[in-house]
mmCIF file of C-alpha atoms in Angstrom:
data_model
loop_
_atom_site.group_PDB
_atom_site.id
_atom_site.type_symbol
_atom_site.label_atom_id
_atom_site.label_comp_id
_atom_site.label_asym_id
_atom_site.label_seq_id
_atom_site.Cartn_x
_atom_site.Cartn_y
_atom_site.Cartn_z
ATOM 1 C CA UNK A 1 0.102 -0.155 0.193
ATOM 2 C CA UNK A 2 1.211 3.444 -1.063
ATOM 3 C CA UNK A 3 2.124 6.048 1.760
ATOM 4 C CA UNK A 4 -0.455 8.260 2.708
ATOM 5 C CA UNK A 5 -0.553 11.580 0.876
ATOM 6 C CA UNK A 6 2.063 14.219 1.874
ATOM 7 C CA UNK A 7 -0.699 16.915 2.624
ATOM 8 C CA UNK A 8 -2.941 14.599 4.468
ATOM 9 C CA UNK A 9 -0.301 13.538 6.776
ATOM 10 C CA UNK A 10 1.117 16.824 7.080
ATOM 11 C CA UNK A 11 -2.254 18.131 8.021
ATOM 12 C CA UNK A 12 -2.067 15.366 10.899
ATOM 13 C CA UNK A 13 0.976 16.265 12.152
ATOM 14 C CA UNK A 14 -0.091 19.745 12.545
ATOM 15 C CA UNK A 15 -3.382 19.438 14.213
ATOM 16 C CA UNK A 16 -1.707 16.561 16.586
ATOM 17 C CA UNK A 17 1.208 19.091 17.320
ATOM 18 C CA UNK A 18 -1.389 22.026 17.840
ATOM 19 C CA UNK A 19 -3.712 20.182 20.306
ATOM 20 C CA UNK A 20 -6.485 19.581 17.892
ATOM 21 C CA UNK A 21 -6.623 16.078 18.587
ATOM 22 C CA UNK A 22 -10.421 15.766 17.298
ATOM 23 C CA UNK A 23 -9.305 17.438 14.090
ATOM 24 C CA UNK A 24 -6.803 15.387 13.226
ATOM 25 C CA UNK A 25 -9.137 12.299 13.828
ATOM 26 C CA UNK A 26 -11.240 13.591 11.366
ATOM 27 C CA UNK A 27 -8.591 14.067 8.760
ATOM 28 C CA UNK A 28 -7.880 10.378 9.592
ATOM 29 C CA UNK A 29 -11.245 8.935 9.026
ATOM 30 C CA UNK A 30 -11.916 11.264 5.942
ATOM 31 C CA UNK A 31 -8.784 9.906 4.484
ATOM 32 C CA UNK A 32 -9.713 5.950 5.841
ATOM 33 C CA UNK A 33 -12.644 6.432 3.438
ATOM 34 C CA UNK A 34 -10.710 5.736 0.572
ATOM 35 C CA UNK A 35 -7.591 3.991 2.016
ATOM 36 C CA UNK A 36 -9.306 1.280 4.212
ATOM 37 C CA UNK A 37 -7.380 0.063 6.925
ATOM 38 C CA UNK A 38 -4.228 1.792 6.338
ATOM 39 C CA UNK A 39 -1.967 1.384 9.478
ATOM 40 C CA UNK A 40 -0.701 4.735 9.462
ATOM 41 C CA UNK A 41 -3.849 6.507 9.769
ATOM 42 C CA UNK A 42 -5.207 4.158 12.519
ATOM 43 C CA UNK A 43 -2.021 4.690 14.486
ATOM 44 C CA UNK A 44 -2.971 8.350 14.465
ATOM 45 C CA UNK A 45 -6.407 7.906 14.997
ATOM 46 C CA UNK A 46 -5.717 5.570 17.760
ATOM 47 C CA UNK A 47 -3.438 8.361 19.392
ATOM 48 C CA UNK A 48 -6.343 11.170 18.898
ATOM 49 C CA UNK A 49 -8.758 8.609 20.705
ATOM 50 C CA UNK A 50 -6.202 8.634 23.804
ATOM 51 C CA UNK A 51 -5.770 12.474 23.633
ATOM 52 C CA UNK A 52 -9.417 13.325 23.826
ATOM 53 C CA UNK A 53 -9.818 10.718 26.855
ATOM 54 C CA UNK A 54 -11.073 7.710 24.832
ATOM 55 C CA UNK A 55 -8.822 5.650 26.283
ATOM 56 C CA UNK A 56 -10.908 2.148 25.733
ATOM 57 C CA UNK A 57 -11.015 3.273 21.714
ATOM 58 C CA UNK A 58 -7.329 4.045 21.856
ATOM 59 C CA UNK A 59 -5.976 0.831 23.524
ATOM 60 C CA UNK A 60 -8.198 -1.294 20.985
ATOM 61 C CA UNK A 61 -6.892 0.792 17.934
ATOM 62 C CA UNK A 62 -3.088 0.860 19.100
ATOM 63 C CA UNK A 63 -2.995 -3.083 20.455
ATOM 64 C CA UNK A 64 -4.182 -3.941 16.804
ATOM 65 C CA UNK A 65 -1.182 -2.386 15.270
ATOM 66 C CA UNK A 66 1.680 -3.856 17.574
ATOM 67 C CA UNK A 67 3.353 -6.232 14.972
ATOM 68 C CA UNK A 68 2.374 -4.425 11.946
ATOM 69 C CA UNK A 69 5.446 -3.586 9.781
ATOM 70 C CA UNK A 70 6.707 0.119 10.326
ATOM 71 C CA UNK A 71 3.830 1.305 12.856
ATOM 72 C CA UNK A 72 4.360 -1.322 15.459
ATOM 73 C CA UNK A 73 7.110 0.730 17.715
ATOM 74 C CA UNK A 74 4.927 3.789 17.448
ATOM 75 C CA UNK A 75 1.847 1.786 18.590
ATOM 76 C CA UNK A 76 3.931 0.522 21.285
ATOM 77 C CA UNK A 77 4.834 3.858 22.503
ATOM 78 C CA UNK A 78 1.237 5.214 22.373
ATOM 79 C CA UNK A 79 -0.446 2.099 23.759
ATOM 80 C CA UNK A 80 1.880 2.138 26.728
ATOM 81 C CA UNK A 81 1.049 5.663 27.476
ATOM 82 C CA UNK A 82 -2.740 4.803 27.124
ATOM 83 C CA UNK A 83 -2.778 1.975 29.376
ATOM 84 C CA UNK A 84 -0.988 4.043 32.064
ATOM 85 C CA UNK A 85 -3.582 6.649 31.918
ATOM 86 C CA UNK A 86 -6.337 4.252 32.636
ATOM 87 C CA UNK A 87 -7.670 4.270 36.297
ATOM 88 C CA UNK A 88 -7.333 0.477 36.641
ATOM 89 C CA UNK A 89 -3.768 0.077 35.849
ATOM 90 C CA UNK A 90 -3.278 -3.293 33.750
ATOM 91 C CA UNK A 91 0.327 -4.587 34.769
ATOM 92 C CA UNK A 92 0.290 -7.592 32.521
ATOM 93 C CA UNK A 93 -0.541 -5.490 29.290
ATOM 94 C CA UNK A 94 1.809 -2.915 30.424
ATOM 95 C CA UNK A 95 4.759 -5.519 30.770
ATOM 96 C CA UNK A 96 3.706 -6.811 27.683
ATOM 97 C CA UNK A 97 3.793 -3.906 25.564
ATOM 98 C CA UNK A 98 6.963 -2.660 27.296
ATOM 99 C CA UNK A 99 9.028 -6.097 26.062
ATOM 100 C CA UNK A 100 7.529 -5.674 22.576
ATOM 101 C CA UNK A 101 8.682 -2.183 22.568
ATOM 102 C CA UNK A 102 12.504 -3.081 23.327
ATOM 103 C CA UNK A 103 11.939 -6.016 20.458
ATOM 104 C CA UNK A 104 10.948 -2.841 18.071
ATOM 105 C CA UNK A 105 13.515 -0.732 19.139
ATOM 106 C CA UNK A 106 16.331 -3.486 17.700
ATOM 107 C CA UNK A 107 14.472 -3.742 14.453
ATOM 108 C CA UNK A 108 16.447 -1.265 12.373
ATOM 109 C CA UNK A 109 13.581 -0.047 10.314
ATOM 110 C CA UNK A 110 14.170 3.463 9.404
ATOM 111 C CA UNK A 111 10.445 4.146 8.655
ATOM 112 C CA UNK A 112 9.251 2.607 12.342
ATOM 113 C CA UNK A 113 12.082 4.637 13.635
ATOM 114 C CA UNK A 114 10.728 7.848 12.055
ATOM 115 C CA UNK A 115 6.773 7.143 13.230
ATOM 116 C CA UNK A 116 8.347 6.524 16.644
ATOM 117 C CA UNK A 117 10.081 9.518 16.996
ATOM 118 C CA UNK A 118 7.188 11.560 16.101
ATOM 119 C CA UNK A 119 5.277 9.603 18.818
ATOM 120 C CA UNK A 120 7.703 10.287 21.593
ATOM 121 C CA UNK A 121 7.776 13.931 20.286
ATOM 122 C CA UNK A 122 4.230 14.437 20.896
ATOM 123 C CA UNK A 123 4.476 12.501 24.332
ATOM 124 C CA UNK A 124 7.204 15.524 24.836
ATOM 125 C CA UNK A 125 9.828 12.890 25.324
ATOM 126 C CA UNK A 126 12.462 14.744 23.679
ATOM 127 C CA UNK A 127 15.507 12.883 23.838
ATOM 128 C CA UNK A 128 13.945 9.533 23.015
ATOM 129 C CA UNK A 129 12.589 11.320 19.858
ATOM 130 C CA UNK A 130 16.172 12.576 19.001
ATOM 131 C CA UNK A 131 17.548 9.500 19.709
ATOM 132 C CA UNK A 132 15.533 7.581 17.248
ATOM 133 C CA UNK A 133 15.785 9.921 14.381
ATOM 134 C CA UNK A 134 19.870 10.149 15.037
ATOM 135 C CA UNK A 135 19.463 6.585 14.091
ATOM 136 C CA UNK A 136 18.157 7.610 10.657
ATOM 137 C CA UNK A 137 20.505 10.605 10.037
ATOM 138 C CA UNK A 138 23.628 8.512 11.297
ATOM 139 C CA UNK A 139 26.577 10.263 12.262
ATOM 140 C CA UNK A 140 26.890 14.060 12.451
ATOM 141 C CA UNK A 141 29.977 14.107 10.409
ATOM 142 C CA UNK A 142 28.505 11.982 7.734
ATOM 143 C CA UNK A 143 25.553 14.139 7.205
ATOM 144 C CA UNK A 144 25.168 15.838 3.645
ATOM 145 C CA UNK A 145 25.264 19.801 3.912
ATOM 146 C CA UNK A 146 22.707 20.512 0.888
ATOM 147 C CA UNK A 147 19.691 19.737 -0.319
ATOM 148 C CA UNK A 148 20.649 17.444 -3.007
ATOM 149 C CA UNK A 149 22.725 15.457 -0.691
ATOM 150 C CA UNK A 150 19.777 14.820 1.560
ATOM 151 C CA UNK A 151 17.553 13.646 -0.959
ATOM 152 C CA UNK A 152 20.020 11.047 -2.200
ATOM 153 C CA UNK A 153 19.521 9.510 1.212
ATOM 154 C CA UNK A 154 15.867 8.569 0.218
ATOM 155 C CA UNK A 155 12.484 9.829 1.835
ATOM 156 C CA UNK A 156 13.086 8.137 5.274
ATOM 157 C CA UNK A 157 16.446 10.804 5.647
ATOM 158 C CA UNK A 158 14.236 13.535 4.425
ATOM 159 C CA UNK A 159 11.422 12.774 7.206
ATOM 160 C CA UNK A 160 13.509 12.145 9.563
ATOM 161 C CA UNK A 161 15.486 15.830 9.152
ATOM 162 C CA UNK A 162 12.553 17.455 9.489
ATOM 163 C CA UNK A 163 11.318 15.906 12.417
ATOM 164 C CA UNK A 164 14.422 16.609 14.306
ATOM 165 C CA UNK A 165 13.773 20.363 13.145
ATOM 166 C CA UNK A 166 10.499 19.935 14.815
ATOM 167 C CA UNK A 167 11.966 18.253 17.864
ATOM 168 C CA UNK A 168 14.602 20.822 18.301
ATOM 169 C CA UNK A 169 12.348 23.711 17.869
ATOM 170 C CA UNK A 170 9.882 22.707 20.411
ATOM 171 C CA UNK A 171 11.830 21.149 23.168
ATOM 172 C CA UNK A 172 12.365 24.606 25.222
ATOM 173 C CA UNK A 173 15.903 24.642 25.006
ATOM 174 C CA UNK A 174 17.324 27.386 23.047
ATOM 175 C CA UNK A 175 21.064 25.841 22.183
ATOM 176 C CA UNK A 176 18.842 23.213 20.240
ATOM 177 C CA UNK A 177 16.457 25.561 18.822
ATOM 178 C CA UNK A 178 19.083 27.220 16.937
ATOM 179 C CA UNK A 179 19.795 24.191 15.212
ATOM 180 C CA UNK A 180 16.432 23.426 13.954
ATOM 181 C CA UNK A 181 16.687 25.741 10.951
ATOM 182 C CA UNK A 182 19.630 24.190 9.664
ATOM 183 C CA UNK A 183 17.599 20.887 9.273
ATOM 184 C CA UNK A 184 14.631 22.501 7.693
ATOM 185 C CA UNK A 185 16.801 24.114 5.063
ATOM 186 C CA UNK A 186 18.365 20.801 3.932
ATOM 187 C CA UNK A 187 14.800 19.650 2.648
ATOM 188 C CA UNK A 188 13.031 21.143 -0.619
ATOM 189 C CA UNK A 189 11.562 24.372 0.542
ATOM 190 C CA UNK A 190 10.962 25.978 -2.841
ATOM 191 C CA UNK A 191 8.941 25.885 -5.544
ATOM 192 C CA UNK A 192 11.626 24.118 -7.957
ATOM 193 C CA UNK A 193 12.475 20.845 -9.367
ATOM 194 C CA UNK A 194 11.668 18.983 -5.888
ATOM 195 C CA UNK A 195 8.417 19.259 -4.317
ATOM 196 C CA UNK A 196 8.726 21.408 -1.393
ATOM 197 C CA UNK A 197 8.157 20.176 2.149
ATOM 198 C CA UNK A 198 5.339 21.923 3.886
ATOM 199 C CA UNK A 199 6.023 20.805 7.114
ATOM 200 C CA UNK A 200 9.756 22.646 6.785
ATOM 201 C CA UNK A 201 8.043 25.857 5.477
ATOM 202 C CA UNK A 202 5.979 26.008 8.517
ATOM 203 C CA UNK A 203 8.806 24.728 10.781
ATOM 204 C CA UNK A 204 10.750 27.755 9.457
ATOM 205 C CA UNK A 205 7.888 30.140 9.718
ATOM 206 C CA UNK A 206 7.527 29.232 13.639
ATOM 207 C CA UNK A 207 10.887 29.509 14.079
ATOM 208 C CA UNK A 208 11.176 32.982 13.041
ATOM 209 C CA UNK A 209 8.225 33.850 15.026
ATOM 210 C CA UNK A 210 10.045 32.485 18.291
ATOM 211 C CA UNK A 211 12.330 35.118 17.354
ATOM 212 C CA UNK A 212 9.790 37.663 17.133
ATOM 213 C CA UNK A 213 10.345 38.250 13.464
ATOM 214 C CA UNK A 214 6.555 38.016 12.054
ATOM 215 C CA UNK A 215 7.094 39.551 8.632
ATOM 216 C CA UNK A 216 9.881 36.861 7.719
ATOM 217 C CA UNK A 217 7.980 34.220 9.147
ATOM 218 C CA UNK A 218 5.032 35.361 6.795
ATOM 219 C CA UNK A 219 7.338 35.015 3.772
ATOM 220 C CA UNK A 220 7.515 31.264 4.322
ATOM 221 C CA UNK A 221 3.989 30.998 4.929
ATOM 222 C CA UNK A 222 3.093 33.121 1.721
ATOM 223 C CA UNK A 223 5.289 30.504 -0.116
ATOM 224 C CA UNK A 224 3.418 27.386 1.537
ATOM 225 C CA UNK A 225 0.118 29.117 0.641
ATOM 226 C CA UNK A 226 1.052 29.856 -2.860
ATOM 227 C CA UNK A 227 2.327 26.120 -3.247
ATOM 228 C CA UNK A 228 -0.178 24.364 -1.287
ATOM 229 C CA UNK A 229 -3.468 26.591 -2.052
ATOM 230 C CA UNK A 230 -5.832 23.861 -0.381
ATOM 231 C CA UNK A 231 -3.479 23.193 2.492
ATOM 232 C CA UNK A 232 -5.383 24.083 5.313
ATOM 233 C CA UNK A 233 -2.924 24.437 8.233
ATOM 234 C CA UNK A 234 -0.698 26.994 6.400
ATOM 235 C CA UNK A 235 -4.021 29.233 5.720
ATOM 236 C CA UNK A 236 -4.540 28.898 9.739
ATOM 237 C CA UNK A 237 -1.041 30.002 10.133
ATOM 238 C CA UNK A 238 -1.049 32.676 8.024
ATOM 239 C CA UNK A 239 -4.185 33.945 9.637
ATOM 240 C CA UNK A 240 -2.998 33.692 13.029
ATOM 241 C CA UNK A 241 0.506 35.504 12.287
ATOM 242 C CA UNK A 242 -1.151 38.430 10.125
ATOM 243 C CA UNK A 243 -2.888 38.834 13.201
ATOM 244 C CA UNK A 244 0.429 38.683 15.246
ATOM 245 C CA UNK A 245 2.136 41.361 13.154
ATOM 246 C CA UNK A 246 -0.799 43.739 12.946
ATOM 247 C CA UNK A 247 -1.804 43.229 9.183
ATOM 248 C CA UNK A 248 -5.589 42.649 10.132
ATOM 249 C CA UNK A 249 -6.725 43.845 6.499
ATOM 250 C CA UNK A 250 -5.525 40.862 5.247
ATOM 251 C CA UNK A 251 -7.143 38.645 7.790
ATOM 252 C CA UNK A 252 -10.843 38.523 6.097
ATOM 253 C CA UNK A 253 -9.245 37.037 2.965
ATOM 254 C CA UNK A 254 -7.496 34.211 4.986
ATOM 255 C CA UNK A 255 -10.818 33.485 7.099
ATOM 256 C CA UNK A 256 -12.860 33.665 3.992
ATOM 257 C CA UNK A 257 -10.477 30.676 2.007
ATOM 258 C CA UNK A 258 -10.576 28.409 5.668
ATOM 259 C CA UNK A 259 -14.733 28.914 5.600
ATOM 260 C CA UNK A 260 -14.657 27.874 2.156
ATOM 261 C CA UNK A 261 -12.423 24.737 2.543
ATOM 262 C CA UNK A 262 -13.696 23.506 5.968
ATOM 263 C CA UNK A 263 -16.457 25.455 7.494
ATOM 264 C CA UNK A 264 -16.389 23.633 10.973
ATOM 265 C CA UNK A 265 -12.644 24.048 11.143
ATOM 266 C CA UNK A 266 -12.654 24.555 15.233
ATOM 267 C CA UNK A 267 -9.492 26.966 14.720
ATOM 268 C CA UNK A 268 -11.018 28.737 11.904
ATOM 269 C CA UNK A 269 -13.947 29.628 14.014
ATOM 270 C CA UNK A 270 -11.990 30.877 16.956
ATOM 271 C CA UNK A 271 -10.030 32.872 14.455
ATOM 272 C CA UNK A 272 -13.350 34.203 12.844
ATOM 273 C CA UNK A 273 -15.096 34.878 16.230
ATOM 274 C CA UNK A 274 -11.619 36.748 17.482
ATOM 275 C CA UNK A 275 -11.739 39.123 14.139
ATOM 276 C CA UNK A 276 -15.298 40.109 14.781
ATOM 277 C CA UNK A 277 -15.164 40.905 18.017
ATOM 278 C CA UNK A 278 -11.619 42.585 17.935
ATOM 279 C CA UNK A 279 -11.511 44.057 14.556
ATOM 280 C CA UNK A 280 -14.679 43.960 12.444
ATOM 281 C CA UNK A 281 -17.038 45.489 15.079
ATOM 282 C CA UNK A 282 -19.509 42.829 14.070
ATOM 283 C CA UNK A 283 -21.272 41.672 17.032
ATOM 284 C CA UNK A 284 -23.865 39.417 15.338
ATOM 285 C CA UNK A 285 -21.084 37.856 13.273
ATOM 286 C CA UNK A 286 -19.194 37.131 16.263
ATOM 287 C CA UNK A 287 -22.444 35.626 17.809
ATOM 288 C CA UNK A 288 -23.046 33.406 14.860
ATOM 289 C CA UNK A 289 -19.547 31.958 14.838
ATOM 290 C CA UNK A 290 -19.672 31.505 18.851
ATOM 291 C CA UNK A 291 -22.688 29.486 17.968
ATOM 292 C CA UNK A 292 -21.091 27.468 15.358
ATOM 293 C CA UNK A 293 -18.385 26.757 17.541
ATOM 294 C CA UNK A 294 -20.662 25.497 20.298
ATOM 295 C CA UNK A 295 -22.303 23.087 17.656
ATOM 296 C CA UNK A 296 -19.191 21.922 16.476
ATOM 297 C CA UNK A 297 -17.900 21.248 19.939
ATOM 298 C CA UNK A 298 -20.831 19.752 21.074
ATOM 299 C CA UNK A 299 -21.178 17.532 18.266
ATOM 300 C CA UNK A 300 -17.490 16.593 17.510
ATOM 301 C CA UNK A 301 -15.625 16.951 20.868
ATOM 302 C CA UNK A 302 -17.779 16.588 23.477
ATOM 303 C CA UNK A 303 -15.143 15.336 26.251
ATOM 304 C CA UNK A 304 -12.444 17.849 25.446
ATOM 305 C CA UNK A 305 -12.090 20.021 28.281
ATOM 306 C CA UNK A 306 -8.777 21.706 26.340
ATOM 307 C CA UNK A 307 -11.470 23.060 23.438
ATOM 308 C CA UNK A 308 -13.279 24.738 26.038
ATOM 309 C CA UNK A 309 -9.955 26.106 27.468
ATOM 310 C CA UNK A 310 -8.654 26.987 24.406
ATOM 311 C CA UNK A 311 -11.999 29.089 23.376
ATOM 312 C CA UNK A 312 -12.025 30.707 26.442
ATOM 313 C CA UNK A 313 -8.648 32.450 25.856
ATOM 314 C CA UNK A 314 -9.715 33.700 22.521
#
């Protein structure tokens, strides 16, 4: 079975990193309609179940993936976390999952290491995540210094480079945050002969945002929007950064494009509500968006305390 489409996987990764777990699950379920029983989609749907507090569903989904090629390591990591979150701890199942995890760590499977590292990153286990991607990337002194050299190493190498950039960007250690740009810039990020990596573009944009250089970050988001016009996370990030850099006149166009692509996108509704209240002076519009947001939350995220908290800070 071919890999999940790059934009679909990038969307799932974005929503998981941002804490919109139900939105990630929605993308998984939409893709599963045409890619039934795809292990990667089932993996991230199972993880989203866990993060939403649906531990029974998560354990059932993830346990079925243990032993499956490529996804088994990540499934073990997620399953262990789900088992440990349950009110009644199943020590036997935990011990079995830990033993299987140790076996998977010796598998020498690059794709497995990449997925496992992503799972560890989402669980904020930065060192374990970095150790796995470094197994794919190899010794630092043997790493290629340019895009063409990285491309020659294959798709798993490229994914590992982008992922290490995200790990170092998110880990909170200033010395490592500085290094993430080097990794992002060694994957294709332009519109040349090689297809651009949209996750690297988002990573570079966020790097400059951490430096309060919003305009430079916006340049990379503009490139992402041009190259991937229907990629919703790029539109969401651009709208958010436009707020940050004070370019409020450009926000309505982004919000309209977001609404056209997904009228029930939770983050899009947050941003639309905020704009209507803070800049549009349109109280009726704000009330309408809040009602839609409430309806979406009740329909799609009934157990998500996080969604209620996130809406309260907008």
